[in-house]
Coordinates of C-alpha atoms in Angstrom, one line a residue:
M284 CA -21.3 12.2 9.2
T285 CA -19.4 15.4 9.0
E286 CA -20.3 19.0 9.8
T287 CA -18.9 22.4 8.9
I288 CA -18.1 24.8 11.7
R289 CA -17.1 28.4 11.6
I290 CA -15.0 29.7 14.5
T291 CA -12.8 32.7 15.2
V292 CA -9.4 31.6 16.5
N293 CA -7.0 34.2 17.8
G294 CA -8.9 36.9 15.9
E295 CA -9.0 35.0 12.5
E296 CA -12.3 33.6 11.1
L297 CA -11.8 30.0 10.0
T298 CA -13.9 27.1 8.6
A299 CA -13.4 23.4 9.2
T300 CA -15.3 20.4 8.1
V301 CA -14.9 17.6 10.6
P302 CA -16.7 14.4 11.8
A303 CA -19.5 15.0 14.3
R304 CA -17.6 13.5 17.2
T305 CA -14.4 15.6 16.7
Q306 CA -13.2 17.5 19.8
L307 CA -12.2 21.1 19.8
A308 CA -8.6 20.1 20.6
E309 CA -8.4 18.0 17.4
V310 CA -9.6 20.9 15.3
L311 CA -7.0 23.2 16.8
R312 CA -4.1 20.8 16.6
D313 CA -4.8 18.6 13.5
H314 CA -6.8 20.9 11.2
L315 CA -5.5 24.4 12.2
H316 CA -2.0 23.1 13.2
L317 CA -2.1 25.2 16.5
T318 CA -0.1 22.6 18.5
G319 CA 0.5 24.9 21.4
T320 CA -2.7 23.4 22.9
H321 CA -1.5 20.2 24.6
L322 CA -3.4 17.0 25.1
G323 CA -2.7 15.1 28.3
C324 CA -5.3 13.0 30.0
E325 CA -8.0 13.6 27.3
Q326 CA -10.6 13.3 30.0
G327 CA -10.9 16.9 31.1
V328 CA -8.9 16.3 34.3
C329 CA -5.4 17.6 33.9
G330 CA -6.2 21.0 32.3
A331 CA -3.3 21.0 29.8
C332 CA -5.8 21.5 26.9
T333 CA -7.5 24.5 28.5
V334 CA -8.3 27.3 26.0
M335 CA -10.5 30.4 26.2
M336 CA -13.9 30.2 24.4
D337 CA -16.0 33.3 24.4
G338 CA -14.0 34.6 27.4
R339 CA -14.3 31.5 29.5
P340 CA -11.8 28.6 30.0
V341 CA -12.9 25.3 28.5
R342 CA -11.4 21.8 28.3
S343 CA -10.8 21.5 24.6
C344 CA -10.3 17.7 24.8
I345 CA -13.9 17.1 25.9
T346 CA -15.6 19.9 24.1
F347 CA -17.3 18.8 20.8
A348 CA -16.3 21.0 17.9
G349 CA -19.9 21.2 16.8
H350 CA -20.8 23.0 20.0
C351 CA -18.2 25.7 19.1
D352 CA -19.8 26.9 15.9
G353 CA -19.7 30.7 15.9
A354 CA -17.5 30.8 19.0
D355 CA -14.5 33.0 19.6
I356 CA -11.5 30.9 20.6
Q357 CA -8.2 32.1 22.1
T358 CA -5.2 29.7 22.3
I359 CA -1.7 30.1 23.6
E360 CA -0.6 31.3 20.2
G361 CA -3.0 34.3 20.5
G362 CA -1.8 35.4 24.0
D363 CA 0.2 38.4 22.8
D364 CA -2.2 41.0 24.2
P365 CA -1.1 43.1 27.2
L366 CA -2.4 40.7 29.8
G367 CA -0.9 37.7 28.0
Q368 CA 2.4 39.5 27.7
K369 CA 2.5 40.2 31.4
L370 CA 1.6 36.6 32.3
T371 CA 4.3 35.2 30.0
A372 CA 7.0 37.5 31.4
A373 CA 5.9 36.7 35.0
F374 CA 6.0 33.0 34.3
T375 CA 9.5 33.4 33.1
H376 CA 10.6 35.6 36.0
H377 CA 9.2 33.3 38.7
H378 CA 10.4 30.0 37.2
A379 CA 6.8 29.0 36.7
L380 CA 7.5 26.3 34.1
Q381 CA 9.9 23.4 33.7
C382 CA 8.9 20.8 31.1
G383 CA 6.2 23.3 29.9
F384 CA 3.5 20.7 29.1
C385 CA 1.0 22.2 31.4
T386 CA 1.9 25.8 30.7
P387 CA -0.6 26.7 27.9
G388 CA -3.5 25.5 30.1
M389 CA -2.0 27.3 33.1
L390 CA -1.7 30.5 31.2
A391 CA -5.4 30.2 30.1
T392 CA -6.5 29.6 33.6
A393 CA -4.3 32.4 34.9
R394 CA -6.0 34.8 32.4
D395 CA -9.4 33.7 33.7
I396 CA -8.4 34.2 37.3
L397 CA -7.1 37.7 36.7
T398 CA -10.1 38.6 34.6
R399 CA -12.5 37.7 37.4
F400 CA -10.6 38.7 40.6
P401 CA -8.7 41.9 41.4
N402 CA -5.3 41.3 43.0
P403 CA -6.1 37.7 44.2
D404 CA -4.5 36.4 47.4
E405 CA -2.5 33.1 47.5
A406 CA -5.4 31.0 48.9
L407 CA -7.7 32.1 46.1
V408 CA -5.2 31.5 43.4
R409 CA -4.4 28.0 44.6
H410 CA -8.1 27.2 44.8
E411 CA -8.7 28.4 41.3
L412 CA -5.7 26.5 40.0
S413 CA -7.0 23.2 41.5
G414 CA -8.2 22.0 38.1
N415 CA -4.8 22.3 36.4
I416 CA -2.2 19.7 37.2
C417 CA 1.6 20.4 37.1
R418 CA 4.0 17.5 37.8
C419 CA 7.2 19.6 37.8
T420 CA 7.1 23.0 39.5
G421 CA 5.3 22.4 42.8
Y422 CA 3.0 25.4 41.7
Q423 CA 5.0 27.9 43.8
G424 CA 6.3 29.8 40.9
I425 CA 3.0 29.6 39.1
V426 CA 1.1 31.1 42.1
A427 CA 3.8 33.8 42.5
A428 CA 3.6 34.8 38.8
I429 CA -0.2 35.1 38.9
M430 CA -0.1 37.1 42.1
D431 CA 2.6 39.4 40.7
V432 CA 0.6 40.2 37.6
G433 CA -2.6 40.6 39.7
S434 CA -0.9 43.3 41.8
Q435 CA 0.2 45.1 38.6
I436 CA -3.3 45.0 37.2
D437 CA -4.8 46.2 40.4
V438 CA -2.4 49.2 40.6
S439 CA -3.0 50.0 37.0
G440 CA -6.7 50.5 37.7
E441 CA -8.0 47.9 35.2
T442 CA -11.4 46.5 35.9
H443 CA -12.3 42.9 36.6
V444 CA -15.6 41.2 36.0
D445 CA -16.8 37.7 36.9
P446 CA -18.7 36.4 33.9
T447 CA -19.0 32.9 35.4
P448 CA -19.6 32.9 39.1
R449 CA -18.2 29.7 40.7
A450 CA -20.1 27.6 43.2
V451 CA -18.5 27.1 46.6
F452 CA -16.6 23.9 46.8
T453 CA -17.7 21.5 49.5
P454 CA -15.1 18.9 50.4
F455 CA -16.0 15.3 50.9
E456 CA -16.1 13.8 54.4
P457 CA -13.2 11.3 55.1
D458 CA -14.0 7.7 55.9
E459 CA -13.5 7.5 59.7
S460 CA -13.3 3.7 59.6
F461 CA -10.0 3.9 57.7
S462 CA -6.8 4.3 59.8
V463 CA -3.1 3.8 59.5
A464 CA -1.1 3.6 62.7
P465 CA 1.7 6.1 62.7
E466 CA 5.2 4.8 63.1
T467 CA 6.7 8.0 64.5
A468 CA 6.1 10.3 67.4
V469 CA 6.9 13.3 65.2
V470 CA 3.9 15.7 65.1
G471 CA 3.2 19.1 63.6
T472 CA 2.1 21.0 60.5
V473 CA 3.2 22.1 57.1
V474 CA 1.5 25.3 55.6
Q475 CA 2.1 28.0 53.1
D476 CA 2.6 31.6 54.2
K477 CA 3.2 34.3 51.7
G478 CA 5.4 32.2 49.5
W479 CA 7.2 30.5 52.4
T480 CA 6.7 26.8 53.4
V481 CA 6.4 26.8 57.2
I482 CA 7.0 23.5 59.1
T483 CA 6.4 23.0 62.8
R484 CA 7.4 19.7 64.4
S485 CA 7.7 18.3 67.9
F486 CA 9.5 15.1 68.9
D487 CA 11.0 13.4 71.9
L488 CA 14.6 12.4 72.5
S489 CA 15.4 9.8 75.2
H490 CA 18.0 11.9 77.0
P491 CA 18.1 14.6 79.7
A492 CA 17.4 18.2 78.6
A493 CA 20.8 19.5 79.5
D494 CA 22.5 16.9 77.2
V495 CA 20.1 17.7 74.4
W496 CA 20.7 21.4 74.7
T497 CA 24.5 20.9 74.7
L498 CA 24.1 19.0 71.4
F499 CA 21.7 21.6 69.8
S500 CA 23.8 24.6 70.8
D501 CA 26.8 23.1 69.0
V502 CA 26.2 23.9 65.4
S503 CA 28.9 21.5 64.1
R504 CA 27.6 18.6 66.2
V505 CA 23.9 19.0 65.4
A506 CA 24.6 19.5 61.7
S507 CA 26.3 16.1 61.6
C508 CA 22.9 14.6 62.6
V509 CA 21.1 16.2 59.6
P510 CA 21.2 13.9 56.5
G511 CA 23.2 15.5 53.8
A512 CA 24.4 18.5 55.9
S513 CA 27.8 19.7 57.0
V514 CA 29.2 23.0 58.3
A515 CA 32.5 24.7 58.4
D516 CA 34.1 28.0 59.3
V517 CA 32.0 28.2 62.5
T518 CA 32.4 31.4 64.5
E519 CA 30.7 32.8 67.5
D520 CA 27.6 33.7 65.5
A521 CA 28.0 32.6 61.9
F522 CA 28.8 29.5 59.8
A523 CA 29.2 28.3 56.3
G524 CA 28.1 24.9 55.1
T525 CA 26.6 22.6 52.4
V526 CA 23.4 20.5 52.1
E527 CA 23.2 17.6 49.6
I528 CA 19.8 16.4 48.3
S529 CA 19.5 13.1 46.4
F530 CA 15.9 12.2 45.6
G531 CA 15.8 9.7 42.8
P532 CA 17.1 11.5 39.7
I533 CA 17.0 14.9 41.5
K534 CA 20.4 15.8 42.9
A535 CA 21.6 19.1 44.2
R536 CA 24.3 20.4 46.4
F537 CA 23.6 23.7 48.1
G538 CA 26.4 25.9 49.4
G539 CA 25.7 28.9 51.6
K540 CA 26.2 30.7 54.8
G541 CA 24.2 31.7 57.8
T542 CA 24.0 33.1 61.3
Y543 CA 22.9 31.6 64.6
S544 CA 22.2 32.5 68.2
N545 CA 21.5 30.5 71.4
D546 CA 19.9 31.4 74.8
S547 CA 21.2 28.9 77.3
Q548 CA 18.9 30.2 80.1
I549 CA 15.6 29.4 78.2
R550 CA 17.2 26.7 75.9
K551 CA 16.0 28.3 72.7
G552 CA 18.0 28.9 69.5
F553 CA 17.7 30.4 66.0
L554 CA 19.5 29.8 62.7
S555 CA 19.1 31.7 59.4
G556 CA 20.8 31.0 56.1
T557 CA 20.8 31.4 52.3
G558 CA 22.3 29.2 49.7
A559 CA 22.4 28.2 46.0
D560 CA 23.0 24.9 44.3
K561 CA 26.3 24.5 42.3
S562 CA 24.5 24.6 39.0
G563 CA 23.0 28.0 39.8
Q564 CA 19.5 26.9 38.9
S565 CA 18.0 27.0 42.4
N566 CA 18.2 29.3 45.5
V567 CA 17.0 28.6 49.0
R568 CA 16.4 30.8 52.1
G569 CA 15.6 29.3 55.5
E570 CA 15.1 30.1 59.1
L571 CA 15.0 27.6 62.0
H572 CA 13.8 28.1 65.6
Y573 CA 14.2 25.4 68.2
D574 CA 13.0 25.0 71.8
I575 CA 14.3 22.4 74.2
V576 CA 11.8 21.4 76.9
E577 CA 12.4 18.9 79.7
K578 CA 9.6 16.3 79.7
N579 CA 11.0 14.3 82.6
E580 CA 14.5 13.5 83.9
A581 CA 15.2 11.0 81.1
T582 CA 13.2 12.5 78.2
T583 CA 13.3 15.8 76.3
T584 CA 10.8 17.4 73.9
V585 CA 12.2 19.3 71.0
N586 CA 9.9 21.8 69.3
V587 CA 11.1 23.2 65.9
A588 CA 9.7 25.8 63.5
F589 CA 11.3 25.9 60.1
R590 CA 10.4 28.2 57.2
F591 CA 12.0 28.1 53.8
N592 CA 11.6 29.2 50.2
I593 CA 13.1 27.5 47.2
Q594 CA 13.2 29.2 43.8
G595 CA 14.3 27.7 40.5
V596 CA 14.1 24.1 39.2
L597 CA 13.8 22.6 42.7
A598 CA 10.8 24.8 43.6
Q599 CA 8.6 21.6 43.7
F600 CA 10.0 21.1 47.2
N601 CA 7.9 24.0 48.3
R602 CA 4.8 21.8 47.9
P603 CA 3.2 21.0 51.3
E604 CA 2.0 17.6 50.0
L605 CA 5.5 16.6 49.1
V606 CA 7.3 18.4 52.0
T607 CA 5.2 16.7 54.7
G608 CA 6.3 13.2 53.9
F609 CA 9.8 14.3 53.0
V610 CA 10.3 16.2 56.2
D611 CA 9.0 13.3 58.3
F612 CA 11.4 11.0 56.6
L613 CA 14.3 13.3 57.3
L614 CA 13.3 13.9 60.9
Q615 CA 13.1 10.2 61.6
R616 CA 16.7 9.9 60.5
F617 CA 17.7 13.1 62.4
V618 CA 16.1 11.8 65.6
A619 CA 17.9 8.4 65.2
N620 CA 21.2 10.3 64.6
C621 CA 20.7 12.6 67.6
N622 CA 20.0 9.6 69.9
A623 CA 23.1 7.9 68.6
V624 CA 25.3 10.9 69.2
L625 CA 23.8 11.5 72.7
S626 CA 24.5 7.9 73.6
G627 CA 28.2 8.3 72.7
G628 CA 28.0 6.9 69.2
T629 CA 28.2 8.6 65.8
A630 CA 25.6 9.7 63.2
A631 CA 25.0 7.6 60.1
T632 CA 27.3 8.7 57.3
D633 CA 25.1 7.6 54.4
H634 CA 23.4 10.7 53.2
R635 CA 21.7 9.2 50.2
M636 CA 17.9 9.2 50.2
G637 CA 16.4 6.4 48.1
A638 CA 13.4 7.6 46.0
F639 CA 11.3 4.6 47.1
S640 CA 11.8 5.2 50.8
V641 CA 10.9 8.9 50.5
I642 CA 7.9 8.2 48.3
F643 CA 6.7 5.6 50.8
A644 CA 7.1 8.1 53.6
I645 CA 5.0 10.6 51.6
M646 CA 2.3 8.1 51.0
K647 CA 2.1 7.3 54.7
S648 CA 1.9 11.0 55.5
W649 CA -1.1 11.4 53.2
F650 CA -2.8 8.4 54.8
R651 CA -2.2 9.8 58.3
R652 CA -3.7 13.2 57.3
G653 CA -6.7 11.4 55.7
Q654 CA -7.6 9.9 59.1
R655 CA -7.6 13.1 61.0

């Protein structure tokens, strides 16, 4: 059985005769040849097929075409109005796309967010984007682009309405009977703060505080304990160096420079640096604070607070979900190297990070967070 529907797509009135079970996405792609609307999961989960229908975002892969008779549809091909132009420019400026598969749905959702909320903050944008999956960017550039356009709209005095109020999301309660015993004494948090990823960690080293401080206050020695890092041209308060990342197919070598300071009386220090990878496609900024605290004569607690921001193709490393496991994996190797150096040995020279090992560490991190 077929039916004829009449819809307005990107301002043009069109007619299509299709089988009754045809989805809106099929009409757009196969009958109207508007292939900018992408099909991913085809279950309404990934959000790649999102389009605007009568001013609201809908999943075109699970929306029956027959239900759209008389509707006004806007796809990515029709996003050349002022708001669409601002979003497109901002997505380009903030590196908010890589493979581009999720981008049409992301832009439709971004339009919906900015239609309903004046100058949204980061938490709100991330919550509203929770129905759109991106497997490349880490969302950092997407969030920054939406907030950028939101601030422009707010300043311009444009009005916002909420045609479809959303219910407050209530998270599920975790199963307290499930537990995974942690294999590391590293504890702390990973959060987002105004575009920065902020990491706090505490761990113990089995050596006296004075020896630990001697190691940490020597930039060259402590850098040798960090997998993939090396420094050169160290002066009284500055240094230059490189950091190599190898995570499966992702490889980058950052070169940069920074400054540092140490206070031997309270055993606290600070480093700050910037860098870019050799391909010029990613930039990083970072700051590190460390605090050496004597736990007992033979054990020292190290408290670190690290904040960084990556822009470009490696922006996915801004994601807290990925960073948590990745950082724990690196810190375990860093702690082992520190203990080796403090015992009179040398740090491991193999800086390669196997993708399987890192992914396994990330999975364990997720399980540990699930039990708290």
